[in-house]
Coordinates of C-alpha atoms in Angstrom, one line a residue:
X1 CA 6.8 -41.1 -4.7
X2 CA 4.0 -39.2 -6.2
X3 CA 4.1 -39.5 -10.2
X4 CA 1.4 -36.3 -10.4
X5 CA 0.4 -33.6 -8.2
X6 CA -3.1 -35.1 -7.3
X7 CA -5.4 -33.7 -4.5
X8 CA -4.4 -34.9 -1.5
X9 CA -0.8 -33.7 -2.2
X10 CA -2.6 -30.2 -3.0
X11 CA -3.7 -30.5 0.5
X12 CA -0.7 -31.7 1.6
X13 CA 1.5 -28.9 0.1
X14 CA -0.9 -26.2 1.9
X15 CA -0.1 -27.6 5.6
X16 CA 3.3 -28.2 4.4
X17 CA 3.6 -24.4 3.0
X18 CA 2.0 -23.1 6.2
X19 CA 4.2 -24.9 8.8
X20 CA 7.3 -24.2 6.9
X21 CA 6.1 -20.4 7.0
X22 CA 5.7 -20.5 10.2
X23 CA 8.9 -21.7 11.3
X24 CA 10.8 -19.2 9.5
X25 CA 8.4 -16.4 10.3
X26 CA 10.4 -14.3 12.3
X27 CA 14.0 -14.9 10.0
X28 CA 11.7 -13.6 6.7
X29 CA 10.6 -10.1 9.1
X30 CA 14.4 -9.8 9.5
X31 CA 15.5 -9.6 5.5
X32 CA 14.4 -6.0 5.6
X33 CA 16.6 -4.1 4.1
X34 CA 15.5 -0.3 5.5
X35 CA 17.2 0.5 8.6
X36 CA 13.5 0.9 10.1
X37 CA 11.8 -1.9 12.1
X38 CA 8.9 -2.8 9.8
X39 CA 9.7 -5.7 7.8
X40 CA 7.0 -8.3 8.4
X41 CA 6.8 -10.3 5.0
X42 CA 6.9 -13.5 7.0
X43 CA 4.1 -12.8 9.0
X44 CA 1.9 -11.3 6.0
X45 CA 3.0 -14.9 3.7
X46 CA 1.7 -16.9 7.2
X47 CA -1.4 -15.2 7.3
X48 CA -1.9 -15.4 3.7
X49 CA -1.4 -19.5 3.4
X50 CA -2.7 -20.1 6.5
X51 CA -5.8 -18.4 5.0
X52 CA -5.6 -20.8 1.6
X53 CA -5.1 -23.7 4.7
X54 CA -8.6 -22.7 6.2
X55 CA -10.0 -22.4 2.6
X56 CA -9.0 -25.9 1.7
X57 CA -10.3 -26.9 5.1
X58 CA -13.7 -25.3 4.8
X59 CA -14.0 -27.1 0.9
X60 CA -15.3 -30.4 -0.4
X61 CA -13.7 -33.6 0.2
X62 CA -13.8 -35.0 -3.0
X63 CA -13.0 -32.2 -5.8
X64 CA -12.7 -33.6 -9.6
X65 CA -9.0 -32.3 -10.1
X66 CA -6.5 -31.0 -8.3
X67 CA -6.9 -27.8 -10.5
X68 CA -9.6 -27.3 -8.2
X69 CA -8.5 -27.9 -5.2
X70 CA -5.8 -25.3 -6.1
X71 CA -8.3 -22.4 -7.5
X72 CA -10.0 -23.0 -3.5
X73 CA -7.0 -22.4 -2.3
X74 CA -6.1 -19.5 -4.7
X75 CA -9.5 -17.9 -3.4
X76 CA -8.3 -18.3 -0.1
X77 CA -5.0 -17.0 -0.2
X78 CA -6.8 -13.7 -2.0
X79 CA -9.1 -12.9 0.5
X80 CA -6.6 -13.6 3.1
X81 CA -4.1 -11.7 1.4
X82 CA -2.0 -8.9 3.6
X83 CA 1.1 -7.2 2.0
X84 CA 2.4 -7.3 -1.4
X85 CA 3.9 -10.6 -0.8
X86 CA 0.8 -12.1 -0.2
X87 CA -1.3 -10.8 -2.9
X88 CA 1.4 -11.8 -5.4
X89 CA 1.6 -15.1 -4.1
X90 CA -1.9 -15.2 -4.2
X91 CA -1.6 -14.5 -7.6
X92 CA 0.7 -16.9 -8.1
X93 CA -1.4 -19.7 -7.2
X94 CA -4.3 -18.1 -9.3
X95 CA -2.0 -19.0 -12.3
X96 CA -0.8 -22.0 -11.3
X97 CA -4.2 -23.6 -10.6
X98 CA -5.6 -22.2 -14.2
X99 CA -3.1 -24.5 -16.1
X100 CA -2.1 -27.3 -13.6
X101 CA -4.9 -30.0 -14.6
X102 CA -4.6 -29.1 -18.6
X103 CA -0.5 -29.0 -19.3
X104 CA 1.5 -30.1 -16.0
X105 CA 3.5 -29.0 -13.4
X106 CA 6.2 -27.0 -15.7
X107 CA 3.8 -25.0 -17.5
X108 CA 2.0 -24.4 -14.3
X109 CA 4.6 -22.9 -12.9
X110 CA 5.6 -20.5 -16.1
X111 CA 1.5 -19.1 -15.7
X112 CA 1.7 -18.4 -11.8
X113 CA 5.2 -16.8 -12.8
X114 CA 3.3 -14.5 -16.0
X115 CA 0.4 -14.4 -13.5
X116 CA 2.7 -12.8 -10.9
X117 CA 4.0 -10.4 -12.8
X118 CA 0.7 -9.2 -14.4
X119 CA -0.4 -8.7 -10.8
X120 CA 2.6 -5.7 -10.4
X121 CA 2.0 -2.5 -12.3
X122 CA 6.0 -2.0 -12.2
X123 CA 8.0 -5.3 -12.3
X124 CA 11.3 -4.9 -10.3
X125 CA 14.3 -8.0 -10.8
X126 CA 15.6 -9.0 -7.9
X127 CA 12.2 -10.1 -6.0
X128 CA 9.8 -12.4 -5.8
X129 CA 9.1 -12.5 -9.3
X130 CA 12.4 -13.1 -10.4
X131 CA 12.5 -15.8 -8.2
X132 CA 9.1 -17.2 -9.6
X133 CA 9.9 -17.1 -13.4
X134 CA 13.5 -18.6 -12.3
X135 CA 11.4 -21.4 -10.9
X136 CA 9.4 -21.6 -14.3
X137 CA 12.4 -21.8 -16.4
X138 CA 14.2 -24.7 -14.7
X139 CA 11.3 -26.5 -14.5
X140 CA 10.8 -26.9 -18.0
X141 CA 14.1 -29.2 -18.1
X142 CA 12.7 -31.9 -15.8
X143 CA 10.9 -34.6 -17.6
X144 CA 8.4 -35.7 -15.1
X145 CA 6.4 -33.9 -11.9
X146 CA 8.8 -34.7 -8.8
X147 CA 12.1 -33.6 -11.5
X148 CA 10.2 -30.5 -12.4
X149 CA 9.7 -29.3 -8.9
X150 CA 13.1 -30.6 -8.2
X151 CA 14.3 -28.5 -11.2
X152 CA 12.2 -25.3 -10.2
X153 CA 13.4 -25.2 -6.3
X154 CA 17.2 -25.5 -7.6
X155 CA 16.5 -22.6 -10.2
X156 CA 14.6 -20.6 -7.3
X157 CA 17.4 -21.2 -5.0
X158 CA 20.0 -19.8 -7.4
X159 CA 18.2 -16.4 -8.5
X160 CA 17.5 -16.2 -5.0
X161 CA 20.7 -16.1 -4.2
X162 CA 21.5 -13.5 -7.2
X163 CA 18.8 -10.6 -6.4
X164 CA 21.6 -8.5 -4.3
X165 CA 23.1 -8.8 -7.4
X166 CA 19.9 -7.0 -9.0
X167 CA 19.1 -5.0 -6.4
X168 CA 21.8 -3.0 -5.0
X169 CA 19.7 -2.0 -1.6
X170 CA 20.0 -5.6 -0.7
X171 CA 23.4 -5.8 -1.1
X172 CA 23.6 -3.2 1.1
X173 CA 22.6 -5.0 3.8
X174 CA 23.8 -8.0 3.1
X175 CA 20.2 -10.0 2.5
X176 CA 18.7 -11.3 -0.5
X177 CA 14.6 -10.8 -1.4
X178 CA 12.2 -11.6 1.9
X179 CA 9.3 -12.2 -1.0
X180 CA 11.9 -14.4 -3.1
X181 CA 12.8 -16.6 0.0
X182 CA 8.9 -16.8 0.8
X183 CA 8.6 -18.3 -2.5
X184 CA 11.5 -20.7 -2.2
X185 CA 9.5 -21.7 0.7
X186 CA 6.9 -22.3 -0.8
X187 CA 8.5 -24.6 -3.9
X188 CA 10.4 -26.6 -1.2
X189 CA 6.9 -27.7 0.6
X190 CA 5.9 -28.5 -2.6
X191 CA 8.7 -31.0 -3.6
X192 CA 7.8 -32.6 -0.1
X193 CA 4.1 -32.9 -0.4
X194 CA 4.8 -34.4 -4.3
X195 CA 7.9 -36.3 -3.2
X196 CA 8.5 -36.6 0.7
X197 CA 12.0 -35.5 0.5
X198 CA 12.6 -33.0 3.0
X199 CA 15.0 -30.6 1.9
X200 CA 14.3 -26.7 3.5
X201 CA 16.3 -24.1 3.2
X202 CA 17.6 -22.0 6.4
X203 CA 17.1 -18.8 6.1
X204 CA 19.2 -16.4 7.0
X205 CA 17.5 -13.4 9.0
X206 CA 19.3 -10.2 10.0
X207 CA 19.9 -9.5 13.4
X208 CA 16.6 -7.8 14.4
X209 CA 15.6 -7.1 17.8
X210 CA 12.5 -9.1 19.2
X211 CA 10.2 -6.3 19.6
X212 CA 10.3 -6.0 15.6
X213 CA 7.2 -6.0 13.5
X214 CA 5.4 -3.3 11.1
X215 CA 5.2 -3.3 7.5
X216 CA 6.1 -5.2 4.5
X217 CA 8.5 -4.0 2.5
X218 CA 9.5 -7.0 0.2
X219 CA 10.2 -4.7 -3.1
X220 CA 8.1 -6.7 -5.4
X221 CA 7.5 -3.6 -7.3
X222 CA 5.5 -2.1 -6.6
X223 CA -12.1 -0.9 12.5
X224 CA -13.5 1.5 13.1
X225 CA -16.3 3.0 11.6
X226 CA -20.5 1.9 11.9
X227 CA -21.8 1.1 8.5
X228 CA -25.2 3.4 7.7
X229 CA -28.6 1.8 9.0
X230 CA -31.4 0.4 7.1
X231 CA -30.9 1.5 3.6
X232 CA -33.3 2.1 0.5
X233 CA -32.8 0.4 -2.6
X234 CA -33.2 2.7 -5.2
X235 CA -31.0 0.9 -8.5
X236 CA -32.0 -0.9 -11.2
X237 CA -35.4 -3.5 -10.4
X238 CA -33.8 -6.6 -11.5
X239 CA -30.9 -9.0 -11.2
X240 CA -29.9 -11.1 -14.1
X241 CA -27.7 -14.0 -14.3
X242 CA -26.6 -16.8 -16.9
X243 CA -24.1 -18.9 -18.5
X244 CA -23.3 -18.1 -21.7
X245 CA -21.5 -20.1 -24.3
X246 CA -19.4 -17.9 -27.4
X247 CA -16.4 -16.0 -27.8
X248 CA -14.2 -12.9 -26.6
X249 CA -15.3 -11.3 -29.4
X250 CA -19.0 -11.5 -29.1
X251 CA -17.9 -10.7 -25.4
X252 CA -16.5 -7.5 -25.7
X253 CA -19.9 -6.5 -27.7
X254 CA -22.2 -7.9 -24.8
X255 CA -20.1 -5.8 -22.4
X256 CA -21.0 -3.0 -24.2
X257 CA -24.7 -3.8 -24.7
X258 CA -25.3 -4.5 -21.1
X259 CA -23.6 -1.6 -19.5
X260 CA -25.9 0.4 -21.3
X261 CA -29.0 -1.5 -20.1
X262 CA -27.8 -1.1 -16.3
X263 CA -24.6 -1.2 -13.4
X264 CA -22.7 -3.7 -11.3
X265 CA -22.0 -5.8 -14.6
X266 CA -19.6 -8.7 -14.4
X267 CA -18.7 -11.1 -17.0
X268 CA -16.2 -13.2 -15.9
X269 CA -14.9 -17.1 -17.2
X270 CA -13.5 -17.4 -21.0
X271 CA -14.3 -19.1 -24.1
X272 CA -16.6 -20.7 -24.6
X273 CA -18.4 -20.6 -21.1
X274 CA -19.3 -17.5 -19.2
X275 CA -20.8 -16.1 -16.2
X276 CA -22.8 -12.8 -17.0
X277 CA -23.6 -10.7 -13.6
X278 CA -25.6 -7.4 -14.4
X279 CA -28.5 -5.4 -12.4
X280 CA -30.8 -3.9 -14.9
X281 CA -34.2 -2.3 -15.2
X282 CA -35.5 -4.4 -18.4
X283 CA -34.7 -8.4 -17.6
X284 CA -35.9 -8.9 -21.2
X285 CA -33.7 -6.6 -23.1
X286 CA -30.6 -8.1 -20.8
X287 CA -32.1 -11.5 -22.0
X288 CA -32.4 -10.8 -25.5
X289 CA -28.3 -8.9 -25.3
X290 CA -27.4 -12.4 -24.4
X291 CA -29.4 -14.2 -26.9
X292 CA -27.3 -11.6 -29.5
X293 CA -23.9 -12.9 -28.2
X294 CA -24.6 -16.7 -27.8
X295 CA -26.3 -19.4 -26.1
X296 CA -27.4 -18.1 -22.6
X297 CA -28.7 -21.4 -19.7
X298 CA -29.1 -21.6 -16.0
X299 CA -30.8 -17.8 -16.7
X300 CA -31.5 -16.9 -12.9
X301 CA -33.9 -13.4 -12.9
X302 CA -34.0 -12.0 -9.4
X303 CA -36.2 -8.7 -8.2
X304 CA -34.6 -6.9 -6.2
X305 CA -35.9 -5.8 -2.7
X306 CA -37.0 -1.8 -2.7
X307 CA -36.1 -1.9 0.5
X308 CA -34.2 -3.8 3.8
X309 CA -35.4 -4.7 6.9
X310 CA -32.5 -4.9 9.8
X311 CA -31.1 -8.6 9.0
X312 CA -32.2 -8.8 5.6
X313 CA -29.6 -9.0 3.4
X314 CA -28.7 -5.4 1.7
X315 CA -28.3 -4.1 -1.8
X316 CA -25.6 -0.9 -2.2
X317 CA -27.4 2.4 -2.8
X318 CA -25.9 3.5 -5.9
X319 CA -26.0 7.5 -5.0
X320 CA -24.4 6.5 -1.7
X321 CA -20.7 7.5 -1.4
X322 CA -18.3 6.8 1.7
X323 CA -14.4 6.9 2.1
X324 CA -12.9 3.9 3.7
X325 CA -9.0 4.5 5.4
X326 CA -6.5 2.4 6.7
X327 CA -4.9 3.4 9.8
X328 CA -2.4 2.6 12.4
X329 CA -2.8 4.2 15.8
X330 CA -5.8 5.1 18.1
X331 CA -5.5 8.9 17.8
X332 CA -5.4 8.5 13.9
X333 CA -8.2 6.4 13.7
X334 CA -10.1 9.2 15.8
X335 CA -9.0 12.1 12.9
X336 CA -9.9 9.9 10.2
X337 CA -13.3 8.6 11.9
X338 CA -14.2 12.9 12.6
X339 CA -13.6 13.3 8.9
X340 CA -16.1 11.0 7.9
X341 CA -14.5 8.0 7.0
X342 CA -14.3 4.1 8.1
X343 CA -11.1 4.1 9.4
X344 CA -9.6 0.2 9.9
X345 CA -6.7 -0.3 11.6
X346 CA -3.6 -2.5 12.0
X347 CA -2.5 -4.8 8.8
X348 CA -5.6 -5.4 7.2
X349 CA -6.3 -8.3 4.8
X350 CA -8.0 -8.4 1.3
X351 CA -11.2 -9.7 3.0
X352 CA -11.3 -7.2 5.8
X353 CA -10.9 -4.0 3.6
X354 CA -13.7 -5.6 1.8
X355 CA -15.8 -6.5 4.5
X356 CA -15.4 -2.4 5.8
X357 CA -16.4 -1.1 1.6
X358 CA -19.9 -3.6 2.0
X359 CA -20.3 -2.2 5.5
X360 CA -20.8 1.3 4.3
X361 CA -23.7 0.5 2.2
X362 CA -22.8 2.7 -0.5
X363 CA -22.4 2.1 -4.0
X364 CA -19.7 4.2 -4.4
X365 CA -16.6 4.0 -2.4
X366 CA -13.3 5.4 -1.9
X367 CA -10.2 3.7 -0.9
X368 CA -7.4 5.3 1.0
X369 CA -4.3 3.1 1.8
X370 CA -2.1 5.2 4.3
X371 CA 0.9 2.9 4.0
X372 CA 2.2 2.3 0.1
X373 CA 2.3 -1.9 1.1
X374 CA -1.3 -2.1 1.3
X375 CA -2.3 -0.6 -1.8
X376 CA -1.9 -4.2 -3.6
X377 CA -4.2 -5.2 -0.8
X378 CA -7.2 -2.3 -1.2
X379 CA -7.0 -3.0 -5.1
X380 CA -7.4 -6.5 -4.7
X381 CA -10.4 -5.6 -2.1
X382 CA -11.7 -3.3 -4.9
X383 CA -12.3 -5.7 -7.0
X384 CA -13.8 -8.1 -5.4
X385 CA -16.4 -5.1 -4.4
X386 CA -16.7 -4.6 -8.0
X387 CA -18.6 -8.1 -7.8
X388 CA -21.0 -7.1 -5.4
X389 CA -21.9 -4.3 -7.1
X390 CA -19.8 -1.5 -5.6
X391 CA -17.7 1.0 -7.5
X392 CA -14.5 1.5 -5.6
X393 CA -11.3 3.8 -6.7
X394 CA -8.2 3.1 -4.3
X395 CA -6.3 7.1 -3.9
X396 CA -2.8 7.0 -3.8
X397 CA -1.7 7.6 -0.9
X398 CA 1.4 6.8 1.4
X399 CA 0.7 8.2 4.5
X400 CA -2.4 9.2 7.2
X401 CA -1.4 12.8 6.7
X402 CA -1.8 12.3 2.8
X403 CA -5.3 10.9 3.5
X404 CA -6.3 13.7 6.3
X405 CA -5.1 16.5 2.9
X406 CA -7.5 14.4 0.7
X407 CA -10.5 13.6 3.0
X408 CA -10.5 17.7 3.2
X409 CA -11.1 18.7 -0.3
X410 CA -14.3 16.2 -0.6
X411 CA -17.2 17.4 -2.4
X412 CA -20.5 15.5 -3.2
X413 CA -21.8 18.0 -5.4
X414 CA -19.1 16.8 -8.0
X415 CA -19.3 13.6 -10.1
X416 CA -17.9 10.6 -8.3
X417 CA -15.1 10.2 -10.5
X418 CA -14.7 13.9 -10.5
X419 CA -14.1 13.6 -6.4
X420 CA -11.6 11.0 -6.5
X421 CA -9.4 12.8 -8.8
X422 CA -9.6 16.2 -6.6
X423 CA -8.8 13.5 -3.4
X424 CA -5.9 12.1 -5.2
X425 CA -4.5 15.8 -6.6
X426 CA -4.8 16.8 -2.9
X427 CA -2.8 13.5 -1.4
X428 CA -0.5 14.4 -4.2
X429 CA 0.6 17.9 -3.0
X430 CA 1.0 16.9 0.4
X431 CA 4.3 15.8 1.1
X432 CA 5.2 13.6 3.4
X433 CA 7.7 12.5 6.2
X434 CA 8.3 10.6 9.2
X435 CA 10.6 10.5 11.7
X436 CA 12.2 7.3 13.1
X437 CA 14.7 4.5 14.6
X438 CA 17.2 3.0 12.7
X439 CA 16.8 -0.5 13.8
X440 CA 20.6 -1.5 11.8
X441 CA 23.3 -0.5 10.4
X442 CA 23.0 0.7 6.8
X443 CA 24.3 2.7 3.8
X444 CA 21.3 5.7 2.9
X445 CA 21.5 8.5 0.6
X446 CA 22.0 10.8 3.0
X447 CA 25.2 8.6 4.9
X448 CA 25.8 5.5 7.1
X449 CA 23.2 4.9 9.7
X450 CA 23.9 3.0 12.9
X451 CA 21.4 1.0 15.2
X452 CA 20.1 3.7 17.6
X453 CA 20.1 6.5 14.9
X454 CA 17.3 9.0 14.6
X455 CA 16.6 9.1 10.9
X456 CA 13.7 11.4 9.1
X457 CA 12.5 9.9 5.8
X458 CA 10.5 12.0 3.4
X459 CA 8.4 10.5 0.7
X460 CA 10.6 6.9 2.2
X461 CA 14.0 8.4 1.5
X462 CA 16.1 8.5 4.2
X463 CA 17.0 12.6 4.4
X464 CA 19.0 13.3 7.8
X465 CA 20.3 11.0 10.7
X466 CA 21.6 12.5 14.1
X467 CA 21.2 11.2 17.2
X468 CA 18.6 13.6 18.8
X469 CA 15.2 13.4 18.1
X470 CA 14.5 17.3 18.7
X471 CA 17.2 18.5 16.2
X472 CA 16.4 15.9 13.6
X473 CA 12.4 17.2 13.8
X474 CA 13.7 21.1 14.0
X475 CA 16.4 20.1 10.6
X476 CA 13.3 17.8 8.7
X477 CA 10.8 20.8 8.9
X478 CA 13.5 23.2 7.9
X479 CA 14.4 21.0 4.8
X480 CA 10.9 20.5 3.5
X481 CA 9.9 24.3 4.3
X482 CA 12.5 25.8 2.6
X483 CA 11.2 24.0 -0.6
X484 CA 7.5 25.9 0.2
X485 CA 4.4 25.5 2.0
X486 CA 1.8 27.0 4.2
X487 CA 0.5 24.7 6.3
X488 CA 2.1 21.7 8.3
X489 CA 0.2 18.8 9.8
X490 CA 2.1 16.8 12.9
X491 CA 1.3 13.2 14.0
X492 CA 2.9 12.8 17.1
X493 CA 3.3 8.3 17.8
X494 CA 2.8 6.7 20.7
X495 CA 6.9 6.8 21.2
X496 CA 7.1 10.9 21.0
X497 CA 8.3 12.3 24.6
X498 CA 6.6 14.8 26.2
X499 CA 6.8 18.6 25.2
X500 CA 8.1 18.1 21.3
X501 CA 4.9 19.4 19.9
X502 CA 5.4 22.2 22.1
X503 CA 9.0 22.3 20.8
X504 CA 8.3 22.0 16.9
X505 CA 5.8 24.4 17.0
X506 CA 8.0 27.3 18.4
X507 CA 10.3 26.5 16.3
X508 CA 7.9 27.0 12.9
X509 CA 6.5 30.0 14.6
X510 CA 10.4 31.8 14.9
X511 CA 12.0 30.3 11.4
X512 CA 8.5 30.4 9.1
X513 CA 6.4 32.7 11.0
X514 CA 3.8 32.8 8.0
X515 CA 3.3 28.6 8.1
X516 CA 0.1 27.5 10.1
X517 CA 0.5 24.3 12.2
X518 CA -1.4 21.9 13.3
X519 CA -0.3 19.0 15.8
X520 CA -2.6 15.9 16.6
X521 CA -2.0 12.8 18.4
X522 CA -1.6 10.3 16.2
X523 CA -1.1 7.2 18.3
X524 CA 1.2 5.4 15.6
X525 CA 3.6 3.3 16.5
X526 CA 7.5 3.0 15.3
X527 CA 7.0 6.5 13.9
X528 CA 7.5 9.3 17.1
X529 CA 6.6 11.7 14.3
X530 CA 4.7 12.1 11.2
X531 CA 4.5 15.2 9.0
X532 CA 3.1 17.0 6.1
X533 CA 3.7 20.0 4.3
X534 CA 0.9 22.0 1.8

């Protein structure tokens, strides 16, 4: 037995984590608890630890604490980060690995807890982080490692098993928190790699057909596309970087100082050491900021190329702007694509929205998640573009029809800023709906739902079930007409049979004869119809 949680059982705990994963992928997709087939929080916690794994991998043998070791793996986990599940456990290891080497494994575990809920704009109990600040709690009663981890997998297990109690959809259908049971996971790997005792959990997995996968939906609270050619430089002629010794105080006066000498400023660290990032026009003046604050060393001054060869490495252009979109489904892709955007498809992770915002070139970039479970994911992406120099603003949006509305009111004669809000007033008064397959049984607010069901969800509440996908369309564009609207945008998916576009649209010409439509092949699967209403 392990007395501390060194290195090697860092190591350890990532294969551990990523094997146990991996064997309960498939049960964690099946604690969904919407009757729609696109619960895939054990696939998106895989691919996020298996990401940490391949970080660890690619690191130094020897490392001078495990703190270290765990901060690689943290970076990992971010970049590889897909669904909310996986950038709050991503998060979770963040906080862990900041306090592990300084205070021990029980107040670790209370920082990646306040570190997880930090990373969530609207904390929900019953979830993941529930589970993870259960964990915290009853790890503060062991009195050494192995009985604090012991301690924190108990307490995990036991608010695990309370969060239908907190959450009354899951008691619904009879499952407790995919995230939370990904985290239990997690906890149990750990107490092997520190102890060797095995001692996993099953987990219990609805009954799911085999064909299921989609989205994550875990409740935590929550490509295409060519980048431009050579590009010109035109920003700021030099970059400046140092460490810098002094406080938050004199911090938050340097921050000021320096983002009136030039852009793409990043100060990051704490007291007393920091790392100062800026591109500015006057080196000295940036210099002499620093000076002001504290005790700048290792001062790196770097001019910046006016302008890029094809291979050479590339510097945003700061008056550039592009839109980068999610998107699931060939035809959607297309739409997006016509508009002028990137368009990237499938589940993307942290490091692949980033990759698609630095392919643009541009210095300014919009965001456009067209699924609410990737939004964690874009604004994690966003700010690691922040550190390359790129301004990025993620618009909310839920849906590709949400992002078609906004793409259309886009206007580069307006401030940046200016542009995003218009995007995100347009996304806004588009609403939204889709048209599905109940994949269980399941109590909704508009009645009981059975496998096989046609249900039509509009802004992701379940509005009418029937059992014919014509007259559920025909009743969901009644419904959201009569509230208003003019114009009504149709995604037909790669399920929709042949002739109900045909269908639809008579039926808005003879009950709303003053509504314009406009029907596209969207490509998407699960969803045999998308819609929305301006």
């Amino acid at each position: 037995m392990l007395e501390v949680l060194d290195i090697a059982a860092v190591r350890r705990w990532s294969s551990l984590a990523v094997a146990g994963l991996s064997r309960h992928e498939r049960a964690l997709n099946q604690l969904n608890v919407y009757p729609v087939p696109d619960g895939d929080t054990g696939t998106n916690l895989l691919l996020t630890l298996s990401a940490a794994e391949q970080a660890l991998a690619g690191s130094l043998t020897e490392a001078p604490s495990a703190g270290v070791v765990l901060r690689t793996m943290a970076r990992g986990a971010l970049l590889g980060a897909r669904g909310n599940s996986g950038v709050i456990s991503a998060q979770w290891l963040a906080g862990l690995a900041d306090t592990v080497d300084g205070d021990g494994l029980a107040a670790a575990l209370d920082a990646a807890a306040k570190s997880a809920y930090a990373a969530v704009a609207r904390p929900v109990e019953g979830t993941i982080l529930t589970v993870a600040r259960a964990a915290a709690e009853a790890a503060d009663q062991g009195s050494d490692e192995p009985s604090a981890v012991r301690a924190a997998v108990l307490g995990a297990r036991e608010a695990l098993a309370r969060t239908p109690e907190q959450l009354p959809v899951l008691a619904a259908a009879g499952v407790v928190d995919a995230g939370g049971q990904g985290l239990v996971l997690l906890l149990e790997a750990l107490l092997e790699a520190l102890t060797g005792e095995h001692d996993e959990s099953e987990v219990d997995g609805a009954a799911v057909g085999d064909g299921d996968h989609g989205h994550d939906h875990d409740h935590a609270g929550h490509g295409h596309g060519a980048g431009r050619a050579a590009l010109t430089y035109r920003g700021p002629a030099y970059e400046v970087q140092f460490l810098l010794d002094t406080g938050a105080a004199e911090i938050a006066e340097l921050r000021g100082a320096l983002d009136r000498l030039g852009d793409s400023l990043v100060i990051v660290g704490g007291a007393p050491t920091w790392r100062v990032h800026v591109h500015v026009d006057d080196a000295g003046a940036a210099l002499e900021a620093g000076l002001a604050a504290g005790r700048p060393y290792q001062i790196q001054v770097t001019h910046l190329t006016s302008s890029t060869a094809d291979g050479a490495p590339r510097r945003p252009d700061p008056t550039a702007r592009a839109v980068v979109v999610t998107a699931a489904g060939d035809g959607i892709e297309e739409l997006l694509i016509a508009e002028g955007a990137v368009a990237i498809g499938g589940n993307p992770s942290t490091a692949e929205v980033l990759d698609a915002i630095l392919a643009t070139g541009a210095g300014r970039v919009a965001v456009l998640p067209t699924d609410s479970n990737l939004r964690a994911v874009c604004q994690a992406a966003a700010e690691e573009a922040f550190g390359e120099g790129v301004k990025v603003r993620v618009v909310p949006t839920r849906s590709p029809v949400q992002a078609l509305a906004a793409l259309a009111v886009r206007d580069h004669a307006r401030r940046f800023e200016d542009d995003v809000i218009a995007m995100a007033e347009a996304a806004g008064a588009c609403r939204s709906a889709e048209v599905t397959t109940a994949s269980r049984e399941a109590l909704t607010v508009a009645g009981r739902c059975r496998p096989g069901d046609v249900i039509a969800l509009v802004e992701g509440e379940v509005n009418l079930i029937g059992d014919d996908l014509h007259t559920v369309c025909c009743g969901l564009l009644d419904r959201m007409l009569a509230s208003g609207g003019e114009l009504v945008t149709l995604l037909t998916g790669a399920q929709a049979p042949d002739g109900l576009v045909e269908a639809l649209t008579a039926h808005v010409a003879t009950r709303w004869p003053f509504v314009e439509v406009h029907a596209y092949a969207g490509g998407q699967p699960h969803y045999p119809l998308l819609v929305g209403v301006e």
